[in-house]
């Protein structure tokens, strides 16, 4: 989904009185029953504070961590706040940032982005965070120049993961992507090799990079075909991190899972702590030269259609 920058932020405060009013104004059987405002990667300046709100400055610009969580359910207590049992995610559960104003229940969900271009900063809250959290599960610090890391999919999230991986580890980076333009973009951003995963020799081409083989595969697409490709390419003991939500089901041959000692993990967005880590890394100079196209908010529908049609290279940022 395209990100949104320059939205005004209203913080309701600990009592969440304004937040509760907005939530109760519309009864929904589903998370996004129309009428509903999308937009879950927002950035903006604080316009107003509720009576009990503190910890944020009116007029200052922040990126919003949109995965609002309850803090008390089992996933929250275990640190997996992004998969809270009672989420109030901005843009998917409550009205989002394809608007002039957005309400945030507490200032702890705001992260200052001083020194980062707003057009880049707003993409960090979902696509950037999704890539960063998935990479952390790989254990980048253990990878050497003898290892390879396979990234499946070179959309906005995959290209962000490529840039992060190049900056945070020494492994060779292999990109599997079916779109020639996106493969070219990946090469331009420093990929050591790109392959078309539909090719008959694609697995062998991916495995030929790095003397110790593919230590991990991160699938940002999430199709049965891409999972099959990632698992086939892994070396013994390798890790497959499943991120993409394209859909489908994969039939897994069980004996090779044991014989090759493979590991499979799921990864969904990231925690508030990881988000703060990512923003700090970019503020300290980590370069994320992912292509970003700003468009006016009025073109949201067209931007979403372009995304569906595979016409977006990198990220799109909507500007109210």
Tab-separated table of C-alpha atoms in Angstrom:
chain	number	residue	atom	x	y	z
A	1	UNK	CA	0.000	0.000	0.000
A	2	UNK	CA	1.356	3.497	-0.803
A	3	UNK	CA	2.626	5.449	2.189
A	4	UNK	CA	1.291	8.863	3.195
A	5	UNK	CA	3.265	11.874	4.366
A	6	UNK	CA	2.306	15.336	5.658
A	7	UNK	CA	-0.793	14.107	7.497
A	8	UNK	CA	-1.633	16.113	10.650
A	9	UNK	CA	-1.502	14.054	13.860
A	10	UNK	CA	-3.895	14.403	16.782
A	11	UNK	CA	-2.898	12.564	19.965
A	12	UNK	CA	-5.825	11.623	22.164
A	13	UNK	CA	-3.756	10.863	25.260
A	14	UNK	CA	-3.891	8.078	27.826
A	15	UNK	CA	-7.637	8.428	28.368
A	16	UNK	CA	-8.083	7.809	24.632
A	17	UNK	CA	-11.293	9.823	24.687
A	18	UNK	CA	-11.048	11.134	21.119
A	19	UNK	CA	-9.870	7.717	19.916
A	20	UNK	CA	-12.854	6.023	21.557
A	21	UNK	CA	-15.233	8.491	19.928
A	22	UNK	CA	-13.859	7.743	16.476
A	23	UNK	CA	-13.941	3.994	17.049
A	24	UNK	CA	-17.510	3.979	18.330
A	25	UNK	CA	-18.842	6.193	15.562
A	26	UNK	CA	-18.953	3.309	13.099
A	27	UNK	CA	-19.892	-0.302	13.823
A	28	UNK	CA	-17.989	-2.789	11.650
A	29	UNK	CA	-18.482	-6.505	11.161
A	30	UNK	CA	-15.084	-6.644	9.487
A	31	UNK	CA	-11.851	-4.701	9.918
A	32	UNK	CA	-12.426	-2.505	6.877
A	33	UNK	CA	-16.157	-2.321	6.234
A	34	UNK	CA	-16.832	0.771	4.066
A	35	UNK	CA	-16.869	3.665	4.517
A	36	UNK	CA	-13.277	3.379	5.673
A	37	UNK	CA	-10.086	5.417	5.257
A	38	UNK	CA	-6.984	3.427	4.316
A	39	UNK	CA	-3.380	4.418	4.952
A	40	UNK	CA	-1.112	2.573	7.384
A	41	UNK	CA	2.278	4.203	6.735
A	42	UNK	CA	1.655	7.759	7.970
A	43	UNK	CA	3.939	10.662	8.726
A	44	UNK	CA	2.915	14.137	9.831
A	45	UNK	CA	3.186	17.022	12.234
A	46	UNK	CA	1.389	17.004	15.569
A	47	UNK	CA	-1.591	19.357	15.298
A	48	UNK	CA	-3.285	18.807	18.659
A	49	UNK	CA	-2.907	17.020	21.990
A	50	UNK	CA	-5.657	15.460	24.063
A	51	UNK	CA	-6.113	16.475	27.724
A	52	UNK	CA	-3.851	13.687	29.026
A	53	UNK	CA	-1.421	13.452	26.110
A	54	UNK	CA	2.269	14.017	26.785
A	55	UNK	CA	5.638	13.193	25.255
A	56	UNK	CA	5.125	14.873	21.874
A	57	UNK	CA	5.605	18.413	20.585
A	58	UNK	CA	2.931	20.286	18.665
A	59	UNK	CA	4.340	21.235	15.274
A	60	UNK	CA	7.051	18.558	15.269
A	61	UNK	CA	7.063	15.903	12.548
A	62	UNK	CA	6.895	12.209	13.444
A	63	UNK	CA	6.549	8.855	11.736
A	64	UNK	CA	3.670	6.874	13.212
A	65	UNK	CA	4.159	3.234	14.206
A	66	UNK	CA	0.696	2.157	13.025
A	67	UNK	CA	0.506	-1.294	14.636
A	68	UNK	CA	-1.379	-0.061	17.698
A	69	UNK	CA	-1.554	-2.859	20.260
A	70	UNK	CA	-3.274	-3.565	23.578
A	71	UNK	CA	-0.101	-4.426	25.522
A	72	UNK	CA	-1.794	-7.082	27.688
A	73	UNK	CA	-2.557	-10.122	25.487
A	74	UNK	CA	-0.159	-13.077	25.262
A	75	UNK	CA	1.543	-11.967	22.001
A	76	UNK	CA	2.048	-8.455	23.415
A	77	UNK	CA	3.491	-9.839	26.660
A	78	UNK	CA	5.821	-12.022	24.584
A	79	UNK	CA	7.079	-8.982	22.641
A	80	UNK	CA	5.133	-9.736	19.444
A	81	UNK	CA	3.081	-6.568	19.612
A	82	UNK	CA	2.560	-6.456	15.843
A	83	UNK	CA	0.379	-9.580	16.079
A	84	UNK	CA	-1.672	-8.342	19.043
A	85	UNK	CA	-4.924	-10.236	19.655
A	86	UNK	CA	-6.846	-6.939	19.910
A	87	UNK	CA	-5.148	-4.678	17.356
A	88	UNK	CA	-6.281	-1.175	16.453
A	89	UNK	CA	-3.972	-0.838	13.464
A	90	UNK	CA	-4.178	2.533	11.760
A	91	UNK	CA	-5.445	2.161	8.208
A	92	UNK	CA	-6.674	-1.428	8.546
A	93	UNK	CA	-8.650	-1.556	11.821
A	94	UNK	CA	-9.308	2.147	12.409
A	95	UNK	CA	-9.372	5.014	9.922
A	96	UNK	CA	-5.965	5.763	8.462
A	97	UNK	CA	-3.760	8.331	6.821
A	98	UNK	CA	-5.271	8.808	3.370
A	99	UNK	CA	-6.717	11.930	4.948
A	100	UNK	CA	-5.770	15.367	6.275
A	101	UNK	CA	-5.687	14.236	9.921
A	102	UNK	CA	-5.129	10.989	11.783
A	103	UNK	CA	-5.631	10.184	15.475
A	104	UNK	CA	-2.970	8.349	17.509
A	105	UNK	CA	-3.903	7.081	20.992
A	106	UNK	CA	-0.506	7.557	22.637
A	107	UNK	CA	2.725	9.415	21.857
A	108	UNK	CA	4.800	6.249	22.331
A	109	UNK	CA	3.717	5.284	18.812
A	110	UNK	CA	5.408	8.402	17.390
A	111	UNK	CA	9.062	8.345	16.289
A	112	UNK	CA	10.879	11.555	15.379
A	113	UNK	CA	12.628	11.325	12.015
A	114	UNK	CA	14.999	14.308	12.251
A	115	UNK	CA	17.488	14.242	9.393
A	116	UNK	CA	15.498	11.806	7.234
A	117	UNK	CA	13.624	12.936	4.140
A	118	UNK	CA	9.880	12.623	4.935
A	119	UNK	CA	9.300	10.745	1.670
A	120	UNK	CA	11.703	8.046	2.860
A	121	UNK	CA	10.786	8.208	6.545
A	122	UNK	CA	7.119	7.353	5.995
A	123	UNK	CA	8.067	4.141	4.158
A	124	UNK	CA	10.030	2.892	7.165
A	125	UNK	CA	6.907	2.188	9.269
A	126	UNK	CA	5.823	-0.807	7.170
A	127	UNK	CA	7.965	-1.770	4.172
A	128	UNK	CA	11.214	-0.722	5.822
A	129	UNK	CA	10.282	-2.340	9.116
A	130	UNK	CA	9.060	-5.523	7.413
A	131	UNK	CA	12.386	-5.902	5.624
A	132	UNK	CA	14.441	-5.068	8.729
A	133	UNK	CA	12.603	-7.482	11.034
A	134	UNK	CA	12.841	-10.337	8.514
A	135	UNK	CA	16.577	-9.747	8.112
A	136	UNK	CA	17.098	-9.744	11.879
A	137	UNK	CA	15.595	-13.240	12.057
A	138	UNK	CA	18.371	-14.457	9.753
A	139	UNK	CA	21.132	-13.471	12.169
A	140	UNK	CA	23.069	-11.188	9.849
A	141	UNK	CA	26.001	-10.885	12.225
A	142	UNK	CA	26.865	-14.557	11.602
A	143	UNK	CA	27.016	-14.267	7.795
A	144	UNK	CA	30.370	-13.906	6.051
A	145	UNK	CA	31.435	-13.247	2.473
A	146	UNK	CA	31.359	-17.034	1.915
A	147	UNK	CA	27.596	-17.078	2.550
A	148	UNK	CA	24.733	-16.052	0.301
A	149	UNK	CA	21.379	-14.520	1.193
A	150	UNK	CA	18.481	-15.062	-1.210
A	151	UNK	CA	15.786	-12.383	-1.424
A	152	UNK	CA	12.693	-13.458	-3.345
A	153	UNK	CA	10.827	-10.494	-4.811
A	154	UNK	CA	12.214	-7.094	-5.756
A	155	UNK	CA	9.218	-4.903	-5.059
A	156	UNK	CA	9.472	-2.027	-2.622
A	157	UNK	CA	10.022	-4.312	0.374
A	158	UNK	CA	12.503	-6.568	-1.409
A	159	UNK	CA	14.580	-3.643	-2.675
A	160	UNK	CA	14.609	-2.165	0.823
A	161	UNK	CA	15.789	-5.533	2.184
A	162	UNK	CA	18.552	-5.569	-0.425
A	163	UNK	CA	19.816	-2.149	0.659
A	164	UNK	CA	19.645	-3.083	4.345
A	165	UNK	CA	21.400	-6.401	3.788
A	166	UNK	CA	24.219	-4.756	1.817
A	167	UNK	CA	24.742	-2.339	4.698
A	168	UNK	CA	24.390	-4.788	7.594
A	169	UNK	CA	26.163	-7.981	6.507
A	170	UNK	CA	28.990	-9.294	4.325
A	171	UNK	CA	27.003	-12.009	2.546
A	172	UNK	CA	26.498	-12.144	-1.207
A	173	UNK	CA	22.963	-11.004	-2.057
A	174	UNK	CA	20.967	-12.901	-4.679
A	175	UNK	CA	17.644	-11.511	-5.914
A	176	UNK	CA	14.969	-13.729	-7.490
A	177	UNK	CA	12.444	-11.668	-9.458
A	178	UNK	CA	10.306	-12.317	-12.561
A	179	UNK	CA	10.085	-8.658	-13.679
A	180	UNK	CA	13.109	-7.620	-15.811
A	181	UNK	CA	12.825	-3.943	-14.783
A	182	UNK	CA	12.916	-4.876	-11.104
A	183	UNK	CA	15.865	-7.215	-11.657
A	184	UNK	CA	17.672	-4.312	-13.312
A	185	UNK	CA	16.826	-2.060	-10.373
A	186	UNK	CA	18.195	-4.677	-7.969
A	187	UNK	CA	21.480	-4.811	-9.864
A	188	UNK	CA	21.668	-1.032	-9.715
A	189	UNK	CA	21.249	-1.179	-5.938
A	190	UNK	CA	24.120	-3.642	-5.508
A	191	UNK	CA	22.741	-7.163	-5.847
A	192	UNK	CA	25.523	-9.663	-6.539
A	193	UNK	CA	23.282	-11.674	-8.835
A	194	UNK	CA	19.699	-11.563	-10.093
A	195	UNK	CA	17.776	-14.543	-11.419
A	196	UNK	CA	14.382	-15.126	-12.973
A	197	UNK	CA	12.924	-17.729	-10.619
A	198	UNK	CA	10.810	-19.195	-13.448
A	199	UNK	CA	13.883	-20.354	-15.370
A	200	UNK	CA	14.801	-24.044	-15.417
A	201	UNK	CA	18.333	-23.306	-14.187
A	202	UNK	CA	17.370	-20.553	-11.724
A	203	UNK	CA	18.018	-22.588	-8.560
A	204	UNK	CA	21.492	-23.551	-9.757
A	205	UNK	CA	22.256	-19.966	-10.769
A	206	UNK	CA	21.280	-18.733	-7.314
A	207	UNK	CA	23.292	-21.446	-5.567
A	208	UNK	CA	26.430	-20.629	-7.581
A	209	UNK	CA	26.968	-17.367	-5.684
A	210	UNK	CA	29.047	-17.609	-2.505
A	211	UNK	CA	31.296	-20.568	-1.798
A	212	UNK	CA	29.246	-21.853	1.155
A	213	UNK	CA	25.827	-21.676	-0.488
A	214	UNK	CA	22.583	-19.976	0.486
A	215	UNK	CA	22.314	-19.618	4.253
A	216	UNK	CA	18.847	-18.072	4.221
A	217	UNK	CA	16.014	-17.199	1.858
A	218	UNK	CA	13.526	-14.426	2.578
A	219	UNK	CA	10.325	-14.658	0.555
A	220	UNK	CA	8.651	-11.266	0.133
A	221	UNK	CA	6.137	-12.651	-2.390
A	222	UNK	CA	4.454	-15.515	-0.582
A	223	UNK	CA	3.290	-17.859	-3.345
A	224	UNK	CA	3.636	-21.656	-3.382
A	225	UNK	CA	6.055	-21.290	-6.298
A	226	UNK	CA	8.286	-18.813	-4.486
A	227	UNK	CA	8.355	-20.883	-1.297
A	228	UNK	CA	9.295	-23.953	-3.332
A	229	UNK	CA	12.074	-21.993	-5.014
A	230	UNK	CA	13.441	-20.648	-1.726
A	231	UNK	CA	13.453	-24.035	0.004
A	232	UNK	CA	15.072	-25.744	-2.999
A	233	UNK	CA	17.884	-23.202	-3.096
A	234	UNK	CA	18.859	-23.424	0.586
A	235	UNK	CA	21.974	-25.208	1.765
A	236	UNK	CA	21.746	-27.806	4.540
A	237	UNK	CA	20.690	-26.161	7.781
A	238	UNK	CA	19.363	-23.149	5.891
A	239	UNK	CA	16.516	-20.877	7.018
A	240	UNK	CA	13.464	-19.902	4.970
A	241	UNK	CA	11.734	-16.734	6.244
A	242	UNK	CA	8.193	-16.400	4.915
A	243	UNK	CA	6.959	-12.800	4.697
A	244	UNK	CA	4.806	-12.280	1.601
A	245	UNK	CA	1.033	-12.564	1.794
A	246	UNK	CA	0.194	-13.237	-1.838
A	247	UNK	CA	-1.631	-16.449	-0.860
A	248	UNK	CA	-1.998	-20.095	-1.690
A	249	UNK	CA	-0.845	-23.317	-0.078
A	250	UNK	CA	2.427	-25.208	-0.349
A	251	UNK	CA	2.731	-28.983	-0.156
A	252	UNK	CA	5.904	-29.821	1.716
A	253	UNK	CA	7.818	-33.099	1.383
A	254	UNK	CA	8.622	-33.872	5.017
A	255	UNK	CA	11.678	-36.205	4.917
A	256	UNK	CA	13.937	-33.646	3.158
A	257	UNK	CA	13.002	-31.129	5.846
A	258	UNK	CA	14.627	-33.434	8.384
A	259	UNK	CA	17.456	-34.755	6.202
A	260	UNK	CA	18.567	-31.256	5.221
A	261	UNK	CA	17.818	-29.838	8.693
A	262	UNK	CA	15.947	-26.904	7.192
A	263	UNK	CA	14.156	-24.271	9.257
A	264	UNK	CA	11.027	-22.318	8.311
A	265	UNK	CA	9.954	-19.131	10.087
A	266	UNK	CA	7.218	-16.576	9.582
A	267	UNK	CA	7.803	-12.845	9.865
A	268	UNK	CA	5.173	-10.113	9.999
A	269	UNK	CA	6.126	-6.416	9.997
A	270	UNK	CA	8.123	-5.709	13.205
A	271	UNK	CA	7.996	-4.404	16.756
A	272	UNK	CA	8.071	-0.801	17.926
A	273	UNK	CA	11.580	-1.435	19.294
A	274	UNK	CA	12.747	-2.664	15.872
A	275	UNK	CA	11.133	0.375	14.258
A	276	UNK	CA	13.073	2.714	16.534
A	277	UNK	CA	16.266	0.764	15.729
A	278	UNK	CA	15.675	1.140	11.991
A	279	UNK	CA	14.979	4.874	12.173
A	280	UNK	CA	18.139	5.329	14.260
A	281	UNK	CA	20.220	3.404	11.713
A	282	UNK	CA	19.002	5.633	8.883
A	283	UNK	CA	19.639	8.732	10.987
A	284	UNK	CA	23.193	7.483	11.560
A	285	UNK	CA	23.814	7.292	7.823
A	286	UNK	CA	22.511	3.935	6.588
A	287	UNK	CA	21.650	4.583	2.939
A	288	UNK	CA	18.318	3.380	1.513
A	289	UNK	CA	18.312	4.549	-2.130
A	290	UNK	CA	15.059	2.738	-2.981
A	291	UNK	CA	13.153	4.523	-5.775
A	292	UNK	CA	10.326	6.633	-4.309
A	293	UNK	CA	7.621	8.342	-6.381
A	294	UNK	CA	5.564	11.085	-4.643
A	295	UNK	CA	1.985	11.473	-5.869
A	296	UNK	CA	-0.907	13.690	-4.690
A	297	UNK	CA	-3.400	12.066	-2.340
A	298	UNK	CA	-6.101	12.528	-4.987
A	299	UNK	CA	-4.312	9.850	-7.055
A	300	UNK	CA	-4.586	7.177	-4.338
A	301	UNK	CA	-6.931	5.028	-6.422
A	302	UNK	CA	-4.682	5.187	-9.473
A	303	UNK	CA	-1.603	4.463	-7.363
A	304	UNK	CA	-3.232	1.372	-5.856
A	305	UNK	CA	-4.218	0.163	-9.322
A	306	UNK	CA	-0.647	0.657	-10.571
A	307	UNK	CA	0.518	-1.396	-7.592
A	308	UNK	CA	-1.911	-4.201	-8.487
A	309	UNK	CA	-0.728	-4.106	-12.103
A	310	UNK	CA	2.936	-4.376	-11.113
A	311	UNK	CA	3.780	-0.937	-12.520
A	312	UNK	CA	5.351	0.481	-9.337
A	313	UNK	CA	9.136	0.424	-9.040
A	314	UNK	CA	10.110	0.908	-5.411
A	315	UNK	CA	7.595	2.869	-3.332
A	316	UNK	CA	4.822	5.418	-3.890
A	317	UNK	CA	4.209	8.171	-1.328
A	318	UNK	CA	0.873	9.993	-1.278
A	319	UNK	CA	0.987	13.628	-0.164
A	320	UNK	CA	-2.187	15.312	1.161
